[in-house]
PDB file of C-alpha atoms in Angstrom:
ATOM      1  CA  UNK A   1     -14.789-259.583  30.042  1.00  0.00           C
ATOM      2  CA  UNK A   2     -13.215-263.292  28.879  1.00  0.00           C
ATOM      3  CA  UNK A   3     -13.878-263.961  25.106  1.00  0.00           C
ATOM      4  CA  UNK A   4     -12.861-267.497  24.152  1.00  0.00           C
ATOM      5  CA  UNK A   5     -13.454-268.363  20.609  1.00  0.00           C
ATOM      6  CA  UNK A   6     -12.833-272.284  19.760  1.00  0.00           C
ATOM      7  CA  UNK A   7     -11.847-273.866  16.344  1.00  0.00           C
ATOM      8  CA  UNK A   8     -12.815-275.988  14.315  1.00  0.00           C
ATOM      9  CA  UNK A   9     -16.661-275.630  14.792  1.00  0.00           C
ATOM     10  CA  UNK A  10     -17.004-279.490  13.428  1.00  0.00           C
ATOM     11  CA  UNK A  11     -14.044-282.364  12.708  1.00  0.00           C
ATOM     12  CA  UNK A  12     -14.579-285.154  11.314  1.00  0.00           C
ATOM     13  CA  UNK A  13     -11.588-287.674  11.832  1.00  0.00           C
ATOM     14  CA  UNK A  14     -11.063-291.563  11.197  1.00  0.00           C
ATOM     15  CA  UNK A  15     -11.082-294.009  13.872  1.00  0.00           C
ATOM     16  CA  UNK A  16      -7.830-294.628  15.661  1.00  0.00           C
ATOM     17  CA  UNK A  17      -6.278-290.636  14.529  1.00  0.00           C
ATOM     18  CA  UNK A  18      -5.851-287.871  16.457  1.00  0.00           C
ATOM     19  CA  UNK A  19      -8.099-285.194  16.926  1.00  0.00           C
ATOM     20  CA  UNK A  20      -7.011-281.641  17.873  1.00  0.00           C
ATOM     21  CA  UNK A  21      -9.422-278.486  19.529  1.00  0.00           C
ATOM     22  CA  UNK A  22      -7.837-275.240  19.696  1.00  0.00           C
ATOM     23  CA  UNK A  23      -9.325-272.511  21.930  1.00  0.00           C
ATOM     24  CA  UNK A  24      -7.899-268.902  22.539  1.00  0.00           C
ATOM     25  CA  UNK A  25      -8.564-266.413  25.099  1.00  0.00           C
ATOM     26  CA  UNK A  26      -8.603-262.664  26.024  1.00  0.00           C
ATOM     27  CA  UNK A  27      -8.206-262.318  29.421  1.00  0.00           C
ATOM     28  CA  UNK A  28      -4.334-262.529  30.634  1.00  0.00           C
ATOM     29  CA  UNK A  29      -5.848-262.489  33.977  1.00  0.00           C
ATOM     30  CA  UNK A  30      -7.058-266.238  33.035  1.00  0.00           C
ATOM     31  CA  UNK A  31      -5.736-268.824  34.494  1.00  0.00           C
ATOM     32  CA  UNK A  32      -7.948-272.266  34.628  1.00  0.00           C
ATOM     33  CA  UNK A  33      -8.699-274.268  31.380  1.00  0.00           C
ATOM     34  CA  UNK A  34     -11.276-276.747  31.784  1.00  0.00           C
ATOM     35  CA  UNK A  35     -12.562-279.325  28.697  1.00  0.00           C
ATOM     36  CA  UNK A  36     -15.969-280.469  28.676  1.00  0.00           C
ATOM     37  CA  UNK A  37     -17.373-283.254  26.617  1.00  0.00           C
ATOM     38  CA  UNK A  38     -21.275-283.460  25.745  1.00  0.00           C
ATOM     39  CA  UNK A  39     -22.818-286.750  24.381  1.00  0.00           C
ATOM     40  CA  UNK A  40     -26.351-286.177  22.837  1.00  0.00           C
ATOM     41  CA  UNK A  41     -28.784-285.475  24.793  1.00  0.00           C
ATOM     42  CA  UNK A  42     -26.557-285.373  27.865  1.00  0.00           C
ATOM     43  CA  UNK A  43     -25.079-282.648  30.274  1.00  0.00           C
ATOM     44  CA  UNK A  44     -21.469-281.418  29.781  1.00  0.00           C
ATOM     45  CA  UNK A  45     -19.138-283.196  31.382  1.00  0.00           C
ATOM     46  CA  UNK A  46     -15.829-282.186  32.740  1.00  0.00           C
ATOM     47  CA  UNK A  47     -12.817-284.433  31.238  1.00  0.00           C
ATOM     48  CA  UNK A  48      -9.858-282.408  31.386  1.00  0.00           C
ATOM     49  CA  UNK A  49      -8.530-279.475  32.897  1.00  0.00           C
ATOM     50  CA  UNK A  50      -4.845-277.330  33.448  1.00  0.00           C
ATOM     51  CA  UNK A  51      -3.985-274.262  35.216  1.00  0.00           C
ATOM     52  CA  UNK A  52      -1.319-271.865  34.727  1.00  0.00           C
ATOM     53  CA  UNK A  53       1.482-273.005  36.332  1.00  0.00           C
ATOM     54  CA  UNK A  54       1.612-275.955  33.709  1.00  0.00           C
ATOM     55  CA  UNK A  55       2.158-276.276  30.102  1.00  0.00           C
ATOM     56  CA  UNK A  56       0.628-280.241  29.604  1.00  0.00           C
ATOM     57  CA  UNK A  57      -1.430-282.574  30.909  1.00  0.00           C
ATOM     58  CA  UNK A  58      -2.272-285.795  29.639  1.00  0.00           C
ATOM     59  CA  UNK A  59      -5.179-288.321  30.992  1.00  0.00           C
ATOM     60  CA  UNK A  60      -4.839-291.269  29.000  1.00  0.00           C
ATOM     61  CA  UNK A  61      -5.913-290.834  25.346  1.00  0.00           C
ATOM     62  CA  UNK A  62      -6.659-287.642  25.889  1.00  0.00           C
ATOM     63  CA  UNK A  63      -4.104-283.921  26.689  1.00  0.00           C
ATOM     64  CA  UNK A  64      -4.148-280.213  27.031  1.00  0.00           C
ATOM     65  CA  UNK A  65      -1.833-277.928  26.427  1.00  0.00           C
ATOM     66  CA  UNK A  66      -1.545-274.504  26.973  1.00  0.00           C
ATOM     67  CA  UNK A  67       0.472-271.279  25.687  1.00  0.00           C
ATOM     68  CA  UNK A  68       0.088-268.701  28.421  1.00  0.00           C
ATOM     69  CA  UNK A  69       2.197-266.211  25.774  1.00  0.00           C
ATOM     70  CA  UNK A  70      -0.293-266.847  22.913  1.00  0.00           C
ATOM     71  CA  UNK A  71      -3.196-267.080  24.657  1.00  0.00           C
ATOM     72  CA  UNK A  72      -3.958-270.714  23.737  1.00  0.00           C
ATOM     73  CA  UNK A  73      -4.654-273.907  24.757  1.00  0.00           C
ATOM     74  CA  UNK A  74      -5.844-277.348  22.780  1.00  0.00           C
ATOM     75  CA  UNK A  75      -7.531-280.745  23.631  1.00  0.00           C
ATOM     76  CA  UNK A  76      -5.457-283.151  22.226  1.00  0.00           C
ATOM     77  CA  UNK A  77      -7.548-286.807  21.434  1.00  0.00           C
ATOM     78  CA  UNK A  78      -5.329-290.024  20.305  1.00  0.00           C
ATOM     79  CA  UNK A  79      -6.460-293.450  19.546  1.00  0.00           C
ATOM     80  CA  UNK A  80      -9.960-292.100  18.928  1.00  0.00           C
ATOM     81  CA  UNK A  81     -12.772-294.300  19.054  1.00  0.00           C
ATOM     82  CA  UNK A  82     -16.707-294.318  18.474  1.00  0.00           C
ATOM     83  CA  UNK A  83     -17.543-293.329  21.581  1.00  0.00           C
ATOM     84  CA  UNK A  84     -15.183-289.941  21.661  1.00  0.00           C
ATOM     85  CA  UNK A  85     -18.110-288.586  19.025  1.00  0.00           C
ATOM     86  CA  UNK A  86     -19.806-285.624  21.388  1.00  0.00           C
ATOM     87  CA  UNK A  87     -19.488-281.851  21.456  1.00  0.00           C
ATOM     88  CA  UNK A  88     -16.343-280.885  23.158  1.00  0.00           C
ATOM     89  CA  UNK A  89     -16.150-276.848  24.621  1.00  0.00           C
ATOM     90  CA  UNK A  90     -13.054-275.144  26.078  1.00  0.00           C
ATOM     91  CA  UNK A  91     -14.013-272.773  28.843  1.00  0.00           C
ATOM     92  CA  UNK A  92     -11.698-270.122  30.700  1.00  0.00           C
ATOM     93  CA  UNK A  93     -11.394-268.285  33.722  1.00  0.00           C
ATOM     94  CA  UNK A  94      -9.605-266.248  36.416  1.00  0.00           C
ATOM     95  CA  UNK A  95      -9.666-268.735  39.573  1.00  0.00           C
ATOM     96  CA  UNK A  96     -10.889-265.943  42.083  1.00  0.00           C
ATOM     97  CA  UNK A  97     -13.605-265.548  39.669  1.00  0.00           C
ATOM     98  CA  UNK A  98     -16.899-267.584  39.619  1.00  0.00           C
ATOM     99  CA  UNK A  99     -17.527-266.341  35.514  1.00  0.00           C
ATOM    100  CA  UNK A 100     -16.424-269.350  33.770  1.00  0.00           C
ATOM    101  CA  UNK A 101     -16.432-268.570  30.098  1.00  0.00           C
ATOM    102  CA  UNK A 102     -17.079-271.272  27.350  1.00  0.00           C
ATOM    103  CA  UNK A 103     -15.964-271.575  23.857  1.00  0.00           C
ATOM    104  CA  UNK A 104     -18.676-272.181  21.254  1.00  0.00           C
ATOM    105  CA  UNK A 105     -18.434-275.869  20.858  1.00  0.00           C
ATOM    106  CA  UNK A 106     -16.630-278.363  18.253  1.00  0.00           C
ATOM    107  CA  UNK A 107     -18.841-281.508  17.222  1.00  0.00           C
ATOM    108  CA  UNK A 108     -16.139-284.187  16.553  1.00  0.00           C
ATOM    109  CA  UNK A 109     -17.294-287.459  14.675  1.00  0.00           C
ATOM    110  CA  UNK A 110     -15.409-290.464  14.416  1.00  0.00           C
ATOM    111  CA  UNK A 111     -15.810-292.354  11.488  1.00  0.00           C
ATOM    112  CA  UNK A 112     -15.551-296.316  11.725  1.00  0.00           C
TER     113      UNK A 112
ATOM    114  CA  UNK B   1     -23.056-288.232  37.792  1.00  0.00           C
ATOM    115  CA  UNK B   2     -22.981-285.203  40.946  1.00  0.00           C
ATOM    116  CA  UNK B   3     -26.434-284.851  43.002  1.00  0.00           C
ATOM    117  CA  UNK B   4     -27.972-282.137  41.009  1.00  0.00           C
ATOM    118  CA  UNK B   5     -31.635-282.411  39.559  1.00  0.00           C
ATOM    119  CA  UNK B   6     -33.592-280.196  37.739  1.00  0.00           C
ATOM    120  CA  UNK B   7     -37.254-279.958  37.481  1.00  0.00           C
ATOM    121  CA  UNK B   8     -39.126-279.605  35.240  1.00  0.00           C
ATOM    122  CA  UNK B   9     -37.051-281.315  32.366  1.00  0.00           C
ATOM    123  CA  UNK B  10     -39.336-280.575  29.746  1.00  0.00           C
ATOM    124  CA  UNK B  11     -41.560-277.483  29.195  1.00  0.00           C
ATOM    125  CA  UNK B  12     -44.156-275.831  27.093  1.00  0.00           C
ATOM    126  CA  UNK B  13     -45.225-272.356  28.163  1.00  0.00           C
ATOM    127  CA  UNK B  14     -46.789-268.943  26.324  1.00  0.00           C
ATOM    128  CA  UNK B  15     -45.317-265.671  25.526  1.00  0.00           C
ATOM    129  CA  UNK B  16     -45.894-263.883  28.508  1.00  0.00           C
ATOM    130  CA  UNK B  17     -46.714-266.235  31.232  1.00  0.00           C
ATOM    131  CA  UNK B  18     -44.254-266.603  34.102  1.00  0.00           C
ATOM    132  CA  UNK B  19     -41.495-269.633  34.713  1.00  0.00           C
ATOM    133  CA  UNK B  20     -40.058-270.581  37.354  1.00  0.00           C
ATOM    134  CA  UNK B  21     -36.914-273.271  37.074  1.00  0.00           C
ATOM    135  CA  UNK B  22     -35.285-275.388  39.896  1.00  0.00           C
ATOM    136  CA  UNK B  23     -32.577-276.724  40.969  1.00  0.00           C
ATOM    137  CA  UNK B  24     -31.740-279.098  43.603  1.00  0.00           C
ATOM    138  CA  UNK B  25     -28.662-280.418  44.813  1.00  0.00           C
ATOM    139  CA  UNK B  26     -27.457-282.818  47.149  1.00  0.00           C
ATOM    140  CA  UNK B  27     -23.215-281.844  47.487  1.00  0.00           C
ATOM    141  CA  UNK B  28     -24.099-279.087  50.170  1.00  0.00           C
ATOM    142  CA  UNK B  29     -21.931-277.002  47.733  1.00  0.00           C
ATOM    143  CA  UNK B  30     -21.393-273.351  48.196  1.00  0.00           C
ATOM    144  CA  UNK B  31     -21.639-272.269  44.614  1.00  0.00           C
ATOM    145  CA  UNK B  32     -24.741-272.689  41.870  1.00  0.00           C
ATOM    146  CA  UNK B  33     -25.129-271.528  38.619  1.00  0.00           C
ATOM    147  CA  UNK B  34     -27.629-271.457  35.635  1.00  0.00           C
ATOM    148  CA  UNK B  35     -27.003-271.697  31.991  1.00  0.00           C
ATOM    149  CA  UNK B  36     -28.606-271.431  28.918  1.00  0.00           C
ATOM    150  CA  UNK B  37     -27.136-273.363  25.624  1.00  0.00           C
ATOM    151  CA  UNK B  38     -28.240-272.313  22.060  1.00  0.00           C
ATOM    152  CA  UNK B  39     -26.656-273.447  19.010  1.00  0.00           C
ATOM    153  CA  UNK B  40     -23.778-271.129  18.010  1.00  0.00           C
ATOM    154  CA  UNK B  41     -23.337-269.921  21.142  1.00  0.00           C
ATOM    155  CA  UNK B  42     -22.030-272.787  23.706  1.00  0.00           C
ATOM    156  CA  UNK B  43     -22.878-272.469  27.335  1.00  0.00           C
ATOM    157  CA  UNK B  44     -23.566-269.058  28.577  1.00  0.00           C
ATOM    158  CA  UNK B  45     -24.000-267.946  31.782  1.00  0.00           C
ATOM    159  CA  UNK B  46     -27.343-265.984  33.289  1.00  0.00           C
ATOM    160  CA  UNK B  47     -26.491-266.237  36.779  1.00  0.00           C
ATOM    161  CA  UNK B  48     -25.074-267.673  40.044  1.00  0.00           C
ATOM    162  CA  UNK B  49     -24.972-267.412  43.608  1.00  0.00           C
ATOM    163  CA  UNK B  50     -22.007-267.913  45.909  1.00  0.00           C
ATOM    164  CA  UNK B  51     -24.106-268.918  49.203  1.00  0.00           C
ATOM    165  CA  UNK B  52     -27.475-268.428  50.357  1.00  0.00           C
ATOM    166  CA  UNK B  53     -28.817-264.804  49.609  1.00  0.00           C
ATOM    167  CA  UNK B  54     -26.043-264.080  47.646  1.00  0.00           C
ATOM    168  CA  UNK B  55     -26.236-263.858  43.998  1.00  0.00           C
ATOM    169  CA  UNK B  56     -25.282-262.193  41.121  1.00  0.00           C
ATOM    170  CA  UNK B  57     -25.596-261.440  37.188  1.00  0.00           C
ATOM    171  CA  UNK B  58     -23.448-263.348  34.553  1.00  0.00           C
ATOM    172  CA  UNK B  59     -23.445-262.183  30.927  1.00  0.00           C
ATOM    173  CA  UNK B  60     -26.662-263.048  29.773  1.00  0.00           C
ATOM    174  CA  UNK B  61     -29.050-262.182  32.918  1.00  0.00           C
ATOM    175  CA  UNK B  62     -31.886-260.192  31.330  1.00  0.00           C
ATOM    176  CA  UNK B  63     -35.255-261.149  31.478  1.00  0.00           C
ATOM    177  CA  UNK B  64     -34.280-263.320  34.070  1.00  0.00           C
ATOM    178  CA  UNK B  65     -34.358-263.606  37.979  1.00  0.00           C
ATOM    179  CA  UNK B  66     -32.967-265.821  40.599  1.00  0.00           C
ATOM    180  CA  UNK B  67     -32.963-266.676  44.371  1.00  0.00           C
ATOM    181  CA  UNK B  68     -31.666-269.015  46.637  1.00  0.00           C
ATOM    182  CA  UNK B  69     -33.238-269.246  50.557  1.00  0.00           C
ATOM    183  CA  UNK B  70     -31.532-272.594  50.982  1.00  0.00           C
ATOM    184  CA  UNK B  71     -28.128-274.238  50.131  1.00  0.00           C
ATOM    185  CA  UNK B  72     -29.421-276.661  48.542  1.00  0.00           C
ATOM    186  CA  UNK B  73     -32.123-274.773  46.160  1.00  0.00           C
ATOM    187  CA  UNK B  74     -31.509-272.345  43.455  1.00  0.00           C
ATOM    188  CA  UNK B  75     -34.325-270.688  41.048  1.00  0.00           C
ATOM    189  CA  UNK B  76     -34.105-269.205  38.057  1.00  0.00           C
ATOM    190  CA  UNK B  77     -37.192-267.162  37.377  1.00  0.00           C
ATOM    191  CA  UNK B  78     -38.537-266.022  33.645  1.00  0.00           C
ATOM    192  CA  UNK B  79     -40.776-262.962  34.571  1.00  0.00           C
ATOM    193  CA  UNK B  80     -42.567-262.876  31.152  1.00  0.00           C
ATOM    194  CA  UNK B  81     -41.210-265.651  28.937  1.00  0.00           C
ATOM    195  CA  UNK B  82     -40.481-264.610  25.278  1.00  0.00           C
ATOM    196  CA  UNK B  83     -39.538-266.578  22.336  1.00  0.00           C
ATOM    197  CA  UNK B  84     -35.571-265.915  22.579  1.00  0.00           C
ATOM    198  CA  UNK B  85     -35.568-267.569  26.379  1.00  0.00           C
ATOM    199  CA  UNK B  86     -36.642-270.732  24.093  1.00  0.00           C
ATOM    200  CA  UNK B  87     -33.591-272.598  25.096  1.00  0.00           C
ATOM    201  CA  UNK B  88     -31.520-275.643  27.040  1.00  0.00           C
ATOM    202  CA  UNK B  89     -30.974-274.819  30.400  1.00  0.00           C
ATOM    203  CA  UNK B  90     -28.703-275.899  32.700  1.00  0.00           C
ATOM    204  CA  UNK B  91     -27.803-275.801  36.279  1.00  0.00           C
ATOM    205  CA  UNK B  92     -24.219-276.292  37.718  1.00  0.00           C
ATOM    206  CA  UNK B  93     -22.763-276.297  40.921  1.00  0.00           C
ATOM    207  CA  UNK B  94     -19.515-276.032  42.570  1.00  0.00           C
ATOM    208  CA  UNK B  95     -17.774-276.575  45.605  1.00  0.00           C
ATOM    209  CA  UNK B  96     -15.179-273.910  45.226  1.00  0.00           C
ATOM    210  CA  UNK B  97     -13.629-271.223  42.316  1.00  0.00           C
ATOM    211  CA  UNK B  98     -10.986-273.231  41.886  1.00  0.00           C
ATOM    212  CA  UNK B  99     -12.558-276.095  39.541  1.00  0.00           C
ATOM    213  CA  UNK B 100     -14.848-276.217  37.045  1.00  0.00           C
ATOM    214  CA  UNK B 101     -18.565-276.913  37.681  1.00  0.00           C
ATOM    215  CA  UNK B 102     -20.600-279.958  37.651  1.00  0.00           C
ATOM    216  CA  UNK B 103     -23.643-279.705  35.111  1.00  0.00           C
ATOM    217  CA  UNK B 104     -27.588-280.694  36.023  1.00  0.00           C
ATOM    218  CA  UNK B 105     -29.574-282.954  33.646  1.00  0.00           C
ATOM    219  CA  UNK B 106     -30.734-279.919  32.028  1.00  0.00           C
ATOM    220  CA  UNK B 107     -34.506-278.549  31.377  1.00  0.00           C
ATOM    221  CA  UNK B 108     -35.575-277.576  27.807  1.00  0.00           C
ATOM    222  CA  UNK B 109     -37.955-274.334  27.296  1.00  0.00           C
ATOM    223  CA  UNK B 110     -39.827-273.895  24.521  1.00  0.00           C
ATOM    224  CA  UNK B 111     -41.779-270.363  24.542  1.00  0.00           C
ATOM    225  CA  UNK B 112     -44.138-270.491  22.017  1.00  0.00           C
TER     226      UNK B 112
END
């Protein structure tokens, strides 16, 4: 099966840097990327996701990119602010499959 | 937020005694899932169902049960609770493969 593994586990970056999640994968087979954010206390929520057939894809302050040869995609925060602190997970999965698989989590804190 | 809701949200049970979880949703969407989220380990899957009647195991489905008799239903079913099914649990539902799932408020077990 999918085995995503996501670095760093926490990141710790200054208001108004950048902030970047990588995730890898195992399954070639994969081919949908979603980003979830979690606030404390809260349910994940989706924020950003990419398919195969692209290499970017930005949503305001906040892009994905993805290496389909390397097995990798990232989460890509600018501008960050307070309320980007949450746990972020990468997930992966083949489309005609209903196993999405997550990565372990990254707790990002913005300091003020 | 989607029209999912989870009862109970908070529990309290005994090694051994029986569970029973639910989850409710108001999308009329064909696919539900449960979750369970420990520390270390993300979001891992126990099981989903792809319409009514039809379900089937994700990676972490022992110990567990589940059915769904309506669309709109889905329960996830702790035979004889132990201490390890001590988690966050959350439902998610979706209304095809080709996206990622929308998340529950969650319910968190503690199995004393």
């Amino acid at each position: 099966g999918e085995n995503v593994e996501q670095h760093p586990s926490t990141l710790s970056v200054q208001e108004g840097d950048s902030a970047v999640i990588k995730c890898t994968y195992s399954d070639s087979a994969s081919n949908y990327f979603p980003w979830y954010k979690q606030e404390l206390g809260k349910r994940p929520q989706l924020i950003i996701d990419i398919r195969s057939n692209v290499g970017e894809k930005k949503d305001q302050r906040i892009a994905v990119t993805l290496n389909k040869t390397a097995k990798h995609f990232s989460l890509h925060i600018t501008e960050t602010q307070p309320e980007d602190s949450a746990v972020y997970f990468c997930a992966a999965k083949d489309f005609g499959n209903e196993k999405l698989t997550f990565g372990t989590g990254t707790r990002l804190t913005i300091i003020p | 937020d989607a029209g999912i809701t989870q009862s109970p949200r908070h529990k309290v049970t005994e090694t051994g005694t029986p569970v029973t979880l639910r989850c409710h949703q108001t999308e009329n969407h064909r696919y539900m899932y449960w979750y369970r989220q420990d520390p270390g380990h993300g979001l891992r899957l126990i099981h989903y169902s792809y319409g009514v009647k039809d379900t089937d195991k994700g990676e972490v489905s022992d110990g567990y049960s589940v059915s769904r008799s309506k669309t709109e239903d889905f329960l996830l079913t702790l035979e004889s609770a132990t201490s390890s099914q001590t988690s966050v649990y959350f439902c998610a539902i979706s209304e095809s493969q080709a996206g990622g799932p929308s998340f529950g408020p969650g319910t968190r077990l503690l199995v004393l």
